XYZ file of C-alpha atoms in Angstrom:
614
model
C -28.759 -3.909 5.137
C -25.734 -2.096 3.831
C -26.508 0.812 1.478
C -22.996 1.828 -0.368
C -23.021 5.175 -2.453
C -20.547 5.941 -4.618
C -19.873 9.209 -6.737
C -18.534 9.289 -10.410
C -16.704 11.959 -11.254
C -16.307 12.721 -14.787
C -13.682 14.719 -15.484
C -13.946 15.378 -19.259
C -17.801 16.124 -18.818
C -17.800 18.211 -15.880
C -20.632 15.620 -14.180
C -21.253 13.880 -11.247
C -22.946 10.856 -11.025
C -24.530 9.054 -7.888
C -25.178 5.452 -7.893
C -25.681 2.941 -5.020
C -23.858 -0.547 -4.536
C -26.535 -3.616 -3.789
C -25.958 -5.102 -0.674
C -25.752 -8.457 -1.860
C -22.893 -7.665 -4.206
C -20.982 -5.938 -1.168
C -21.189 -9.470 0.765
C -19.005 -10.731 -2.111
C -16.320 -7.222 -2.270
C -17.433 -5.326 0.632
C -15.554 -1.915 -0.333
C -12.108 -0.782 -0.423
C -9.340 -3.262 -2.503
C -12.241 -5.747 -2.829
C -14.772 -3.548 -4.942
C -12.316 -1.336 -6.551
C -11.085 -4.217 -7.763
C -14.010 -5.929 -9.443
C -15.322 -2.540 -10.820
C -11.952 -2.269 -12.373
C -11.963 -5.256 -14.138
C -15.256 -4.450 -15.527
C -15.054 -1.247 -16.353
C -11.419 -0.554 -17.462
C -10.676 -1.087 -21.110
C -8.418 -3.999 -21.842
C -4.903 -2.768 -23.037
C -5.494 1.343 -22.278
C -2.659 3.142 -21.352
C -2.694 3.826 -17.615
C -2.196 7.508 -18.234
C -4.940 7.676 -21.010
C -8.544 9.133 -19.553
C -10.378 5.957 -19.855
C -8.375 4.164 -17.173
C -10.052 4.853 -13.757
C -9.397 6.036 -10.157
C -11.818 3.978 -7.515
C -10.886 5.777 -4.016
C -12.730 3.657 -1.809
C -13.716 3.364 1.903
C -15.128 0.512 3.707
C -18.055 -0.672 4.913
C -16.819 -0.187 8.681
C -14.903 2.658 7.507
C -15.119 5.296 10.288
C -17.133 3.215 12.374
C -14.750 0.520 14.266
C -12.428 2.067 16.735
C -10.201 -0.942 15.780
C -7.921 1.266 13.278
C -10.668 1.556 10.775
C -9.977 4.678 9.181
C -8.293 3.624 6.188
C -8.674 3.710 2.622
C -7.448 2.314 -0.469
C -7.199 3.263 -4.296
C -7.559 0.886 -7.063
C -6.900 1.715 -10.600
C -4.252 0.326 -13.409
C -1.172 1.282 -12.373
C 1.938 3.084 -14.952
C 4.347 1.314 -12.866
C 3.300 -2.112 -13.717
C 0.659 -1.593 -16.655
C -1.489 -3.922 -14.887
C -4.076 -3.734 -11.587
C -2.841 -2.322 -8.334
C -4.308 -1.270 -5.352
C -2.447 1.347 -2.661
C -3.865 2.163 0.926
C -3.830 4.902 3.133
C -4.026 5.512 6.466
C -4.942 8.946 8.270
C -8.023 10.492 7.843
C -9.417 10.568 4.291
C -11.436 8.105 4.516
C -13.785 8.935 7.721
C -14.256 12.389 5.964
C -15.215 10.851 2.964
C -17.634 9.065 4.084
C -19.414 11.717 6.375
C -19.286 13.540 3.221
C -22.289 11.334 2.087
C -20.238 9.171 0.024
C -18.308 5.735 0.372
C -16.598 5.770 -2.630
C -15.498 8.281 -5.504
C -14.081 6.928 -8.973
C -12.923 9.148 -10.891
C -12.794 9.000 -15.251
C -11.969 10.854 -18.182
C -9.333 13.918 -18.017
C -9.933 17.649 -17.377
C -8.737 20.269 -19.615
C -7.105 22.209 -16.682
C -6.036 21.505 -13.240
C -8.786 20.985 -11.376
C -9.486 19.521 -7.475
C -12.959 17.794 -6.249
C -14.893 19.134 -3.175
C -17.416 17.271 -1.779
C -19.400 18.953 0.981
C -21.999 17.216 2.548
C -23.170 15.492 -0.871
C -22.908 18.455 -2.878
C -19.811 17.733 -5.025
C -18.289 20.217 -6.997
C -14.782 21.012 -9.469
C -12.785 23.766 -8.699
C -10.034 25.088 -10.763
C -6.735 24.520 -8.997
C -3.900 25.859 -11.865
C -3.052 28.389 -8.867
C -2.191 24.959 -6.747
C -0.424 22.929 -9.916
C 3.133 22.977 -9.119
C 2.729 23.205 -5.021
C 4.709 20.430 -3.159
C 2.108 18.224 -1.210
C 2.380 20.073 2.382
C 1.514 23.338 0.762
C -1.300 21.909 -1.616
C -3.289 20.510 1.485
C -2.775 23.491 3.630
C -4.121 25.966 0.908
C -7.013 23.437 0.013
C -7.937 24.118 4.157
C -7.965 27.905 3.642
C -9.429 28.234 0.796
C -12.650 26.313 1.796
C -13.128 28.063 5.421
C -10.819 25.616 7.492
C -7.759 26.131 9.900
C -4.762 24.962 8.737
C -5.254 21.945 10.885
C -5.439 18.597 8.667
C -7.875 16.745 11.100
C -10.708 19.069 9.969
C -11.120 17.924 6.729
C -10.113 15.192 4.153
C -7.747 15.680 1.665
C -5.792 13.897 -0.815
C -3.610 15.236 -3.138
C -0.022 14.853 -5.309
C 2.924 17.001 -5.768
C 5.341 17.568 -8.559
C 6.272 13.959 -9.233
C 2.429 13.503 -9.763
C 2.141 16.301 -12.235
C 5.097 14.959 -14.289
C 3.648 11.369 -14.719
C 6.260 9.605 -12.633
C 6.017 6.468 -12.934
C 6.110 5.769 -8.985
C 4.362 8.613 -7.777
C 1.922 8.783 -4.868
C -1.395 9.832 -3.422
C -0.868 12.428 -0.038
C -3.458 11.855 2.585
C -4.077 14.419 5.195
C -3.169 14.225 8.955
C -0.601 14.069 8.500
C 1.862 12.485 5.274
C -0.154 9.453 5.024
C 0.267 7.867 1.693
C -1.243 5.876 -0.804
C 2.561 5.042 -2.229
C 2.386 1.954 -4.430
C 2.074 1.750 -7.942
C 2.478 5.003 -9.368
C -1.334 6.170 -8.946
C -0.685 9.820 -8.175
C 0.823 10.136 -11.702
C -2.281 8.746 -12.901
C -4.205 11.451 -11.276
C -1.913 13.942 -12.897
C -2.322 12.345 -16.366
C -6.189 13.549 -15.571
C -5.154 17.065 -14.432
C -6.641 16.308 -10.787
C -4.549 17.906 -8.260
C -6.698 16.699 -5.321
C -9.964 15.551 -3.472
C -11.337 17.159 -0.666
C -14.360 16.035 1.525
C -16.088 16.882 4.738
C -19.801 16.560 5.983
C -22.194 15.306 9.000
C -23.484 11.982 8.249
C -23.725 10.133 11.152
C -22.028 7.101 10.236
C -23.486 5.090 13.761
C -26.302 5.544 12.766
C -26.242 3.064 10.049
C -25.266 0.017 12.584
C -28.156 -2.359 12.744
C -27.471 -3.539 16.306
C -25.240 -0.876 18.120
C -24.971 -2.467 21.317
C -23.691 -5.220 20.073
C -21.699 -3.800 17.906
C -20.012 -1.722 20.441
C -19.303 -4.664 22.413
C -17.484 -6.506 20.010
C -15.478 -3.579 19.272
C -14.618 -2.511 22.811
C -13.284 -6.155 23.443
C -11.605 -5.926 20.220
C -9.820 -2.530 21.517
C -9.283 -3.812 24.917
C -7.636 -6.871 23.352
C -4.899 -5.187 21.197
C -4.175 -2.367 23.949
C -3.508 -4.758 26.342
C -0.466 -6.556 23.753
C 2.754 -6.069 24.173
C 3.521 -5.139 20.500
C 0.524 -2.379 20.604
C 3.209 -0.946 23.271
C 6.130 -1.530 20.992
C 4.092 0.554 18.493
C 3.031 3.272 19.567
C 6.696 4.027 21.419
C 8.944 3.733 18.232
C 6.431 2.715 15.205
C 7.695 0.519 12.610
C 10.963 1.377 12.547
C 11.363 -0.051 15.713
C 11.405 -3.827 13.169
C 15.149 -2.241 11.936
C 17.137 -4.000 14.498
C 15.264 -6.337 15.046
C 15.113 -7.436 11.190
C 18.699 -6.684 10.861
C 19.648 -9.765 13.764
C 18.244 -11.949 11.790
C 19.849 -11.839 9.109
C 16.826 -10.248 6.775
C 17.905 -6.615 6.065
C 19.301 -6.361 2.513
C 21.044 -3.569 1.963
C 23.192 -2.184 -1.457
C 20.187 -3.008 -3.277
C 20.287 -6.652 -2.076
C 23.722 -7.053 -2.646
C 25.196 -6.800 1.128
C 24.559 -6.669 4.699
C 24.979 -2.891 5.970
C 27.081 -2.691 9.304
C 25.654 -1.117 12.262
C 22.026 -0.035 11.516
C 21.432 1.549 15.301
C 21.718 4.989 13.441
C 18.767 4.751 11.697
C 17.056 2.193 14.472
C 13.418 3.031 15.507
C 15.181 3.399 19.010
C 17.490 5.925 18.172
C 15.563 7.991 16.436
C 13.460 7.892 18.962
C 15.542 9.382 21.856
C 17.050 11.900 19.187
C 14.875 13.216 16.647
C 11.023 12.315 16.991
C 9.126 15.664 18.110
C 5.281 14.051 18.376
C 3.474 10.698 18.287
C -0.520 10.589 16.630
C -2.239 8.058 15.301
C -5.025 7.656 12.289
C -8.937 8.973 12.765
C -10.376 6.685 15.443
C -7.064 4.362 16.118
C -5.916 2.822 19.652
C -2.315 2.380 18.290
C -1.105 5.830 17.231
C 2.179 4.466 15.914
C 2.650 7.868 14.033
C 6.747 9.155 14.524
C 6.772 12.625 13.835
C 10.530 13.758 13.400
C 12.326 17.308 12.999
C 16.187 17.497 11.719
C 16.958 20.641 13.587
C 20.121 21.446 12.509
C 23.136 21.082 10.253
C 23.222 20.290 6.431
C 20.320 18.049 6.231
C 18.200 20.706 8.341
C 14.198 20.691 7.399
C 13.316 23.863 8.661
C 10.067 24.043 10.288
C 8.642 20.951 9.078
C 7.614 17.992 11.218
C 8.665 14.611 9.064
C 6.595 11.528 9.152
C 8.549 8.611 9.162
C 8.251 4.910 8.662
C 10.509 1.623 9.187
C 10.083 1.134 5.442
C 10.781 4.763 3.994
C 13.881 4.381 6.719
C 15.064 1.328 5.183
C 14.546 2.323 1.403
C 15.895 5.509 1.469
C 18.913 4.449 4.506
C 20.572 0.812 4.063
C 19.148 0.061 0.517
C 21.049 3.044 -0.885
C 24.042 2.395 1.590
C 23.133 5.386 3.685
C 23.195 5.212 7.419
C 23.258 9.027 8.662
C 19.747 9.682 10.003
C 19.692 13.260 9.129
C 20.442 12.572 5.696
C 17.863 9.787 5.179
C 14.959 11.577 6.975
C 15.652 14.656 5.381
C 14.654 12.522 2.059
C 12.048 10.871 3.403
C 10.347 14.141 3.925
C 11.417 15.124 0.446
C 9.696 12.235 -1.649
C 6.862 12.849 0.753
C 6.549 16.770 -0.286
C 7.476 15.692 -4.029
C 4.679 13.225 -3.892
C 6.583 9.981 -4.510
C 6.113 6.412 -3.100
C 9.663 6.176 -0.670
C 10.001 2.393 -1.442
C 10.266 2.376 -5.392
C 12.056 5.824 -4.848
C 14.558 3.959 -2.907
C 14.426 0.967 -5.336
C 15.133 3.040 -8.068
C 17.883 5.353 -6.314
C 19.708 1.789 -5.452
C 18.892 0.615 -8.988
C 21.131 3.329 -10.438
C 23.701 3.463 -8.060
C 24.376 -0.290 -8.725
C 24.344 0.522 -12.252
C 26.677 3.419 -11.902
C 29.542 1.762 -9.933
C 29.366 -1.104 -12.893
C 29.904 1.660 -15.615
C 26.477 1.176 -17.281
C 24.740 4.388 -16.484
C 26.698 7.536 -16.577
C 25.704 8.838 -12.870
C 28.309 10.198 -10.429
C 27.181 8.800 -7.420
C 28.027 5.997 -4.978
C 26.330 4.107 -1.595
C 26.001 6.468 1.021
C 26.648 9.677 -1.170
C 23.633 11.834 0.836
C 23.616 14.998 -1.186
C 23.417 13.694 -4.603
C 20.377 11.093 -3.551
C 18.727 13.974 -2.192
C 19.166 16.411 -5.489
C 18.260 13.174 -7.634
C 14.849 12.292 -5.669
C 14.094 16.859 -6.677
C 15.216 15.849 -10.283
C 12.932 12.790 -10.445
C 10.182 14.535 -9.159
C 10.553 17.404 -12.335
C 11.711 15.327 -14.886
C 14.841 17.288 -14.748
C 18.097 15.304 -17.131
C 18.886 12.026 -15.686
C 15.698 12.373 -13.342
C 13.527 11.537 -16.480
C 15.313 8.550 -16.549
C 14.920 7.286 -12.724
C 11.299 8.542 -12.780
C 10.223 5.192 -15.417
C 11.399 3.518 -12.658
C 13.798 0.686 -11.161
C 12.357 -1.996 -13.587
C 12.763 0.394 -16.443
C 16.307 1.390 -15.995
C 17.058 -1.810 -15.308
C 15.593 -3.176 -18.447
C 16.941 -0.047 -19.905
C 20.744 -0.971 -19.423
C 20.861 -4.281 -20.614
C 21.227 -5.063 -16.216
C 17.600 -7.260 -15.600
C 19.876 -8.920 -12.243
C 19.809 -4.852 -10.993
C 16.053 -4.853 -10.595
C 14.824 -6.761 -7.504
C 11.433 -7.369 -7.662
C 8.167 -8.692 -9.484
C 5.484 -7.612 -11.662
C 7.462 -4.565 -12.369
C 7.574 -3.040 -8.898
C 10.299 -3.786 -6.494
C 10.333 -5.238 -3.296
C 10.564 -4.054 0.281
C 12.740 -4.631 3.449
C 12.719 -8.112 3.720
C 15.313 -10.169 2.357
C 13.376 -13.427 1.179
C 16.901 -15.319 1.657
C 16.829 -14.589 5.487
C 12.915 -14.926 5.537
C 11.428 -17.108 3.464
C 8.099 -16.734 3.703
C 8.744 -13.716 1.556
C 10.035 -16.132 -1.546
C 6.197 -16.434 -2.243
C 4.586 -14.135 -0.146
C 6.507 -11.255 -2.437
C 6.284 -12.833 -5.879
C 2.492 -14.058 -5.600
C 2.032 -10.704 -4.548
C -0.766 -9.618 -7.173
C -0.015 -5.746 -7.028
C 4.015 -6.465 -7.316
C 6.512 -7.049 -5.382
C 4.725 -6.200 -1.609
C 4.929 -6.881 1.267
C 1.116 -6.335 2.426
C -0.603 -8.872 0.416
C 0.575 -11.313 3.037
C 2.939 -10.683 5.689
C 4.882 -13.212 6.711
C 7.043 -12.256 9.656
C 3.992 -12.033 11.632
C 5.017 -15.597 12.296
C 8.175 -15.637 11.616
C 9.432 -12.616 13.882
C 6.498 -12.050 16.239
C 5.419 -16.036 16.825
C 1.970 -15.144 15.903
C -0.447 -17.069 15.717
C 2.761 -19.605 16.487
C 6.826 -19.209 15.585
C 7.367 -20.422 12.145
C 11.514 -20.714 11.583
C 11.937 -18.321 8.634
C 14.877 -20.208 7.769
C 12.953 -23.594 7.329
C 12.735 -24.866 4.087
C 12.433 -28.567 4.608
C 9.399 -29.962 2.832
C 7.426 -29.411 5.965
C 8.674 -25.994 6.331
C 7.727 -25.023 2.752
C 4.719 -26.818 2.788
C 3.577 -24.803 5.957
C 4.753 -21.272 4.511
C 2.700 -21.864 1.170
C -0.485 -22.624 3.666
C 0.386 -19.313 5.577
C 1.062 -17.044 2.574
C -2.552 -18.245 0.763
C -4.297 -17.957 4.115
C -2.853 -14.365 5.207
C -3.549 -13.323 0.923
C -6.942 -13.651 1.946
C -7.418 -12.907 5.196
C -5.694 -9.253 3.938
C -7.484 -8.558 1.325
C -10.796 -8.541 3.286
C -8.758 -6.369 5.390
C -8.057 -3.835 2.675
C -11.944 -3.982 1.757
C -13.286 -3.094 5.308
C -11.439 -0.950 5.123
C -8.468 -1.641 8.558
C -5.035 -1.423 9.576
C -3.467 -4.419 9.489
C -1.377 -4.140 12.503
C -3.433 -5.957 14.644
C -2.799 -8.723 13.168
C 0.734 -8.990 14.455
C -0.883 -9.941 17.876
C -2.555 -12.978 18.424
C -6.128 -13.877 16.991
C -7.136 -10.506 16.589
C -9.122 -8.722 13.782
C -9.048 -12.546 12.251
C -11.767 -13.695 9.949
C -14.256 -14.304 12.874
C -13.539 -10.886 14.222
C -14.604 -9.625 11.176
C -17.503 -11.670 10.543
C -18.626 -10.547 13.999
C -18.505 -6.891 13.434
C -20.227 -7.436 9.967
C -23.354 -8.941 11.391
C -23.620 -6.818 14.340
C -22.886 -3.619 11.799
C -25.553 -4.954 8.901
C -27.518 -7.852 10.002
C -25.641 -10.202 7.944
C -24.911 -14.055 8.767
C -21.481 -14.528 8.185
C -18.661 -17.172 9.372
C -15.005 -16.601 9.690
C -15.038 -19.174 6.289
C -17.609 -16.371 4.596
C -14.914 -13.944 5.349
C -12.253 -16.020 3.729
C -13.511 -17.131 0.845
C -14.607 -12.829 -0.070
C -11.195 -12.508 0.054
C -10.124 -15.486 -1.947
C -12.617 -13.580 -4.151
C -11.226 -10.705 -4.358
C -7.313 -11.873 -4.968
C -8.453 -14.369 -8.059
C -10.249 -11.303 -9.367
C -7.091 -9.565 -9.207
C -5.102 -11.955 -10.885
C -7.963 -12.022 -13.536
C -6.855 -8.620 -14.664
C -3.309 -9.682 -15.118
C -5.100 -13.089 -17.046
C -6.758 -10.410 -19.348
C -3.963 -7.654 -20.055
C -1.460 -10.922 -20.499
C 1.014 -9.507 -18.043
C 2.737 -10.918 -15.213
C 0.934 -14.311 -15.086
C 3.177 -16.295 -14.084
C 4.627 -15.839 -11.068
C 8.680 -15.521 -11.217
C 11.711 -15.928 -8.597
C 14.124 -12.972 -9.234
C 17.784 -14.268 -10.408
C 19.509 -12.888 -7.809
C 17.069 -14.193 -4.877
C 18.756 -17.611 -5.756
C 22.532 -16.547 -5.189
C 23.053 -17.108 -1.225
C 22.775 -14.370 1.162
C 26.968 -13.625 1.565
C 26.826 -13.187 4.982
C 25.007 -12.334 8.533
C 23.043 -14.718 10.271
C 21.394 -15.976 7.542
C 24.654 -16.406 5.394
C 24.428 -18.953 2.771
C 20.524 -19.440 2.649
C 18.734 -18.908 -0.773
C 15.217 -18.267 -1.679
C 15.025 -21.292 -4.298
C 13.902 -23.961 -2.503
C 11.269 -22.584 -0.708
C 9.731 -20.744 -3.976
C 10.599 -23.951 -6.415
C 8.625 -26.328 -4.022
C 6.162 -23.874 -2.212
C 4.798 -22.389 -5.677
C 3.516 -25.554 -6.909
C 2.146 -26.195 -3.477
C 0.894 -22.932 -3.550
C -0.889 -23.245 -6.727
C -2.580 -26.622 -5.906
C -3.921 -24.304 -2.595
C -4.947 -21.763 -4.927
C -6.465 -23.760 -7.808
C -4.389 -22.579 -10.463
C -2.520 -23.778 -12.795
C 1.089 -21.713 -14.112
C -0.661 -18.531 -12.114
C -3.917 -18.765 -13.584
C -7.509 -19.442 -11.820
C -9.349 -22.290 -13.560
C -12.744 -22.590 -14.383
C -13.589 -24.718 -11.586
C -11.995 -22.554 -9.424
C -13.820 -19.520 -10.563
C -17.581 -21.427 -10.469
C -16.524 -22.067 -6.990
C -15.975 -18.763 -5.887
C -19.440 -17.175 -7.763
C -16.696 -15.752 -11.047
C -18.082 -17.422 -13.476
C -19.353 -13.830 -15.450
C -15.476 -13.810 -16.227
C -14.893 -17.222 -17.429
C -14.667 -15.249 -20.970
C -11.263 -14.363 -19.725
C -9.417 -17.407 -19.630
């Protein structure tokens, strides 16, 4: 049996309160996306502004949290998000979670507002709030390193948890993020660091001794299944690709097949080798780590040395997606340049994807004489100085920090905005690979790339290759299987709380994996179908809370995703015909009708408490 405690933090009050999550309710949400989730939609106030007190923060491990040595150390935030007024969920990686729960807790949510700037400690189950006005201000780097000295800890991030924001927090922008520690890991998505600013919480900090093991029910075979599990993804090839370059190591790859936009999906940038995983690589990565208790360690850790994009003495944690966001999107291919602002929207605090959605945003609107901006693709220095003015607030920043939607909505341009549910998309080019044509705009937190991720088959050939340029009725009628299939199979993943990159090798970490390392973990008695169907859970209730705040129901193909990619590989290939015949497949998959769970479907899956909704 599975006992999950979770803390309440009441930040108006001044009060802690404990409570404990039944086991028989975690064996339909575990933890993580899944619970946060559910609690949300129960708890937070149809309508509220995101940035009013009574919305919610549910920072949440999992129930193998800490435990699994198959990248297990994750955790994910759930709460209404400013970005896109409805539910989102953002996950981080490092190692947050693990102290979080040795702290005694699996789970803090956090309500109501403080009258100053304030952080949480939680030591060994004895929480506490500490006034942090001396830390309101600090970038993210310096918050997290204070929060260490302050409480008796070396300057070293693997000692404790933290998670905090920066500037862009403070100042309610609308895409700002959550900093974990060891090192820049970040809960980007959604704009739920500005929500912690709206409640004048600067951070969370958490250590203790709990001896997470010894909660297993059957550790021997526990261990087994995990060991093979291990042995199984160190012993791919892509583990290998990994943990040499890390994600970026997808930009050329991506790139030859036609499927990295660029000029705010408008192009196809040149030569990308600049800003390749490869090349930065041999020229600028310093160190390679990975999260608390991971086999992988895909962590890049860069330095810019010298010259005008210098970042003295700081080590810069980069990704293929910050890469892509911050390089090609904005027409920017000198590496200095674009990892120098990588490790600015990390110190500001913002999430590097809608930072480089929105940069992109107004540089399209600029060159067509709409916005009153001198800048242009490519034009380093000024992208830089706007990601600083974002982050304050400061003139045109306060217009960028509402976001690419926003301004897009904002100058009369909706074409300029390339997304869904108010948050745009990532490095994939759903013209080039079309899984992404519903994989992206089914996507319940927004335009996303993690709610189901499509090139596993279509680049890697795992489980089998899929052509991403296939959208014959078989083709389409095989992507809309995949997307529902990896929907659920990922949002289990995001409740355990796990990586997901073993699943870009073959069979591994699947539903039966999981199911596996439940019942060894908690004595349960579940299949790989259990394992689905909680996460087929867990996305309807999701969708439920867009059903209820009447947003983003339906889902919606961006207008420019139908004009064919101009050239590359996949020149001339749309994302029409694969979202106009795969959504309606989709939706008979789902049962749903225009985006919207039936009653039926909910009975099925044990909703019925929320039929009031529809």
């Amino acid at each position: 049996m599975m006992v999950f405690r979770i803390l309440r933090a009441n930040l108006s009050a001044g009060e802690f309160k404990e409570e404990v999550i039944r086991d028989d309710l975690l064996k339909l949400f575990l933890g993580g996306r899944g619970l946060g989730s559910y609690l949300a939609l129960r708890e937070v106030p149809r309508g509220v502004d995101p940035l009013d007190p009574s919305n919610k923060l549910y920072f949440f491990s999992g129930p193998l949290s800490g435990v699994a040595t198959v990248s297990s150390s994750r955790l994910t935030v759930v709460g209404k998000s400013p970005l896109t007024l409805s539910i989102t969920h953002s996950n981080m990686g490092g190692n947050s979670s693990y102290w979080l729960r040795r702290s005694g807790y699996d789970g803090l949510i956090v309500e109501g507002k403080a009258e100053e700037p304030v952080y949480i400690y939680i030591k060994d189950g004895e929480p506490s709030i500490r006034p942090a006005k001396h830390l309101w201000g600090k970038t993210t780097g310096s918050s997290t390193r204070q929060l260490l000295l302050e409480n008796g800890f070396p300057p070293d991030e693997t000692k404790a948890g933290i998670m905090v924001i920066g500037p862009a927090g403070e100042n309610l922008v609308r895409f700002a993020g959550i900093r974990g520690s060891d090192y820049e890991r970040f809960a980007g998505r959604g704009g739920l660091g500005s929500v912690m600013g709206s409640k004048m919480l600067k951070g969370v900090m958490a250590w203790g001794t709990r001896r997470l093991m010894d909660e297993v029910v059957d550790k021997g075979r526990f261990m087994k299944i995990n060991n093979e599990l291990v042995r199984r993804v160190t012993s791919h090839p892509t583990y290998q690709a990994l943990h040499s370059y890390g994600t970026n190591v997808l930009m050329n790859i991506i790139q030859s097949m036609g499927g990295l936009p660029a000029y705010n999906f408008t192009g196809r940038a040149g030569d990308v080798t600049p800003v390749s995983g490869e090349m930065i690589k041999d020229k600028y990565v310093v160190e390679t780590h990975g999260c608390y208790n991971c086999p992988i360690a895909c962590t890049q850790m860069a330095a810019v040395k010298a010259g005008p994009f210098k970042v003295p003495g700081d080590k810069i944690k980069y990704e293929y997606e910050n890469t892509w966001a911050l390089g090609p999107n904005v027409g920017d291919l000198e590496p200095d340049a674009v990892l120098k602002l990588q490790k600015a929207a990390n110190e500001l605090g913002m999430d590097t994807i809608s930072l480089g959605n929105t940069l992109a945003t107004a540089v399209e609107l600029a060159r067509k004489g709409k916005l009153k901006l001198d800048v242009d693709w490519g034009d380093s220095a000024t992208l830089i100085d706007l990601a600083y003015r974002i982050a304050h607030r400061d003139g045109i920043g306060d217009e960028l920090a509402e976001g690419d939607y926003r301004l897009a909505i904002k100058y009369k341009d909706p074409e300029s905005f390339i997304g869904s549910r108010g948050q745009g998309v990532p490095a994939y080019d759903p013209r080039g690979l079309k899984g992404f044509a519903l994989a992206y705009y089914t996507a319940n937190r927004g335009g996303d790339h993690l709610e189901a991720y499509t090139p596993t088959w279509e680049v890697f050939g795992v489980p089998e290759k899929v052509d991403p340029l296939d959208d014959s009725p078989s083709g389409v009628k095989k992507q809309a299987s995949i997307v529902k299939w990896n929907q659920d199979l990922f949002a289990v993943v995001d409740s355990s709380v796990f990586c997901k990159f073993e699943n870009l090798m073959p069979n591994i970490n699947t539903e039966n994996d999981l199911a596996s390392l439940y019942n060894a973990a908690f004595g349960w008695n579940l299949n790989g179908s259990d394992v689905l169907e909680i996460g087929e859970r867990i996305f309807n209730v999701e969708r439920l809370f867009h059903v209820r705040e009447g947003r983003w129901v339906r889902d919606e193909l961006p207008s420019r995703m139908r004009q064919p990619i101009p050239e590359g590989p996949a020149k001339g290939h749309s994302a029409s015909k694969m979202f106009d015949e795969g959504i309606r497949m989709y939706y008979e998959l789902r049962g749903w009708i225009d985006g919207k769970p039936t009653r039926d479907t909910l009975k099925r899956l044990g909703l019925a408490e929320f039929d009031y909704i529809l």
